Amino acid sequence: MTNHESFLPLTPPGQAPHRVMTIAGSDSGGGAGIQADLRTFAMLGLHGLVAITAVTVQNSVGVKGFHEIPLDVVAGQIEAVATDIGLQAAKTGMLASSDIIETVAETWDQLSLGVPLVVDPVCASMHGDPLLHPSALDALRTRLFPLATLVTPNLDEVRLLTGIDVVDTASQKDAARALHALGPRWALVKGGHLRASTHSPDLLFDGAEFHEFDAERVDTGHDHGAGDTLAAATASALAHGYSVPDAVAFGKRWVTECLRAAYPLGHGHGPVSALFRLNT
Ligand code: PXL
């Protein structure tokens, strides 16, 4: 069965919606990170749970710095909600350090929740400001990727993680194979950073079959939080029991609408906007 819906099923008032957790960093500018994730979850009718890993100091111009949350607090947030409220899916975003990655991986592994985990391997902001210590790439590859249902790197992250420079479909396939070999059930190589293209072709691979998801490039100077939003919408669809290809297709449709609705903010780059949902 293939789903083509633009939105996810809503829960009647008074009943608990599906729960989806974000394990990610805070963006004081409200455009990316947990703020983008929670906005996506809410606009899709899900209840968002949060484990904050780091607090960034940033605005529309750039990231000025970040503070890492202590490891026991990162683990404690995940355990507290998983053992009480329960969840149907989770996603990770900014994880900042190899110690935080180890902690998240160990906590997730020990909880054995049996629900999908989307790992968005955030390495840097759109301005190129680092959000992950370079020494943490190995922890991402060896500790977290094997626990992931789906990994969703952009082309810069693909280069850092695999050494492969994606320039065309053949190298995008090579990258998907290399990422899948690191242990996730599915790897999505996002083509949004193929700047020369008029399209944004994403390639999904499960070790056997390739699925392509194409969308016309939305030319906006305001795409802060696009990757977070795609991963959050995909995790939300997975929480509803969508297959991975259907969930990715849903996430892609959602982020494309959010890109069309992006707005300027401050003196730099504005965010993609899930608020379009309020006009539909
Ligand atoms: O969009 C990636 C991202 C994720 N998380 C946080 C961020 C950013 C980009 O700036 O600030 C906290």
mmCIF file of N, CA and C and ligand atoms in Angstrom, residues 25-27 32-33 56 58 94 122 125 131 224-225 228, ligand 1:
data_model
loop_
_atom_site.group_PDB
_atom_site.id
_atom_site.type_symbol
_atom_site.label_atom_id
_atom_site.label_comp_id
_atom_site.label_asym_id
_atom_site.label_seq_id
_atom_site.Cartn_x
_atom_site.Cartn_y
_atom_site.Cartn_z
ATOM 1 N N GLY A 25 19.321 19.324 19.938
ATOM 2 C CA GLY A 25 19.759 20.576 20.548
ATOM 3 C C GLY A 25 18.724 21.668 20.398
ATOM 4 N N SER A 26 18.819 22.653 21.285
ATOM 5 C CA SER A 26 17.912 23.810 21.227
ATOM 6 C C SER A 26 18.510 24.902 20.342
ATOM 7 N N ASP A 27 17.669 25.508 19.518
ATOM 8 C CA ASP A 27 18.057 26.653 18.684
ATOM 9 C C ASP A 27 17.355 27.883 19.238
ATOM 10 N N ALA A 32 15.486 25.832 13.935
ATOM 11 C CA ALA A 32 15.926 24.452 13.715
ATOM 12 C C ALA A 32 15.864 23.685 15.037
ATOM 13 N N GLY A 33 16.578 22.556 15.091
ATOM 14 C CA GLY A 33 16.698 21.807 16.337
ATOM 15 C C GLY A 33 15.368 21.389 16.932
ATOM 16 N N THR A 56 22.172 25.742 22.058
ATOM 17 C CA THR A 56 22.974 26.623 21.205
ATOM 18 C C THR A 56 22.603 28.072 21.461
ATOM 19 N N GLN A 58 22.299 31.107 19.249
ATOM 20 C CA GLN A 58 22.320 31.436 17.815
ATOM 21 C C GLN A 58 21.167 32.333 17.432
ATOM 22 N N MET A 94 21.098 17.266 16.680
ATOM 23 C CA MET A 94 22.412 17.665 17.182
ATOM 24 C C MET A 94 22.763 16.873 18.450
ATOM 25 N N VAL A 122 23.481 15.346 12.364
ATOM 26 C CA VAL A 122 23.766 16.786 12.281
ATOM 27 C C VAL A 122 25.237 17.050 12.642
ATOM 28 N N SER A 125 25.797 23.726 11.191
ATOM 29 C CA SER A 125 24.644 24.542 10.817
ATOM 30 C C SER A 125 24.762 24.908 9.337
ATOM 31 N N LEU A 131 28.401 21.811 14.896
ATOM 32 C CA LEU A 131 27.445 21.393 15.931
ATOM 33 C C LEU A 131 27.825 20.028 16.487
ATOM 34 N N HIS A 224 16.532 27.280 6.816
ATOM 35 C CA HIS A 224 17.034 26.868 8.126
ATOM 36 C C HIS A 224 16.053 25.853 8.727
ATOM 37 N N GLY A 225 16.583 24.727 9.172
ATOM 38 C CA GLY A 225 15.736 23.715 9.820
ATOM 39 C C GLY A 225 15.103 22.725 8.858
ATOM 40 N N ASP A 228 16.046 19.008 9.777
ATOM 41 C CA ASP A 228 15.391 18.611 11.030
ATOM 42 C C ASP A 228 13.909 18.312 10.758
HETATM 43 O O1 PXL B 1 19.590 22.155 11.099
HETATM 44 C C1 PXL B 1 20.524 21.491 11.872
HETATM 45 C C2 PXL B 1 20.468 21.942 13.296
HETATM 46 C C3 PXL B 1 20.078 21.064 14.264
HETATM 47 N N1 PXL B 1 20.021 21.403 15.571
HETATM 48 C C4 PXL B 1 20.347 22.615 15.975
HETATM 49 C C5 PXL B 1 20.751 23.566 15.057
HETATM 50 C C6 PXL B 1 20.825 23.237 13.675
HETATM 51 C C7 PXL B 1 21.258 24.209 12.694
HETATM 52 O O2 PXL B 1 21.610 25.317 12.955
HETATM 53 O O3 PXL B 1 21.058 24.782 15.477
HETATM 54 C C8 PXL B 1 20.274 22.953 17.427
#
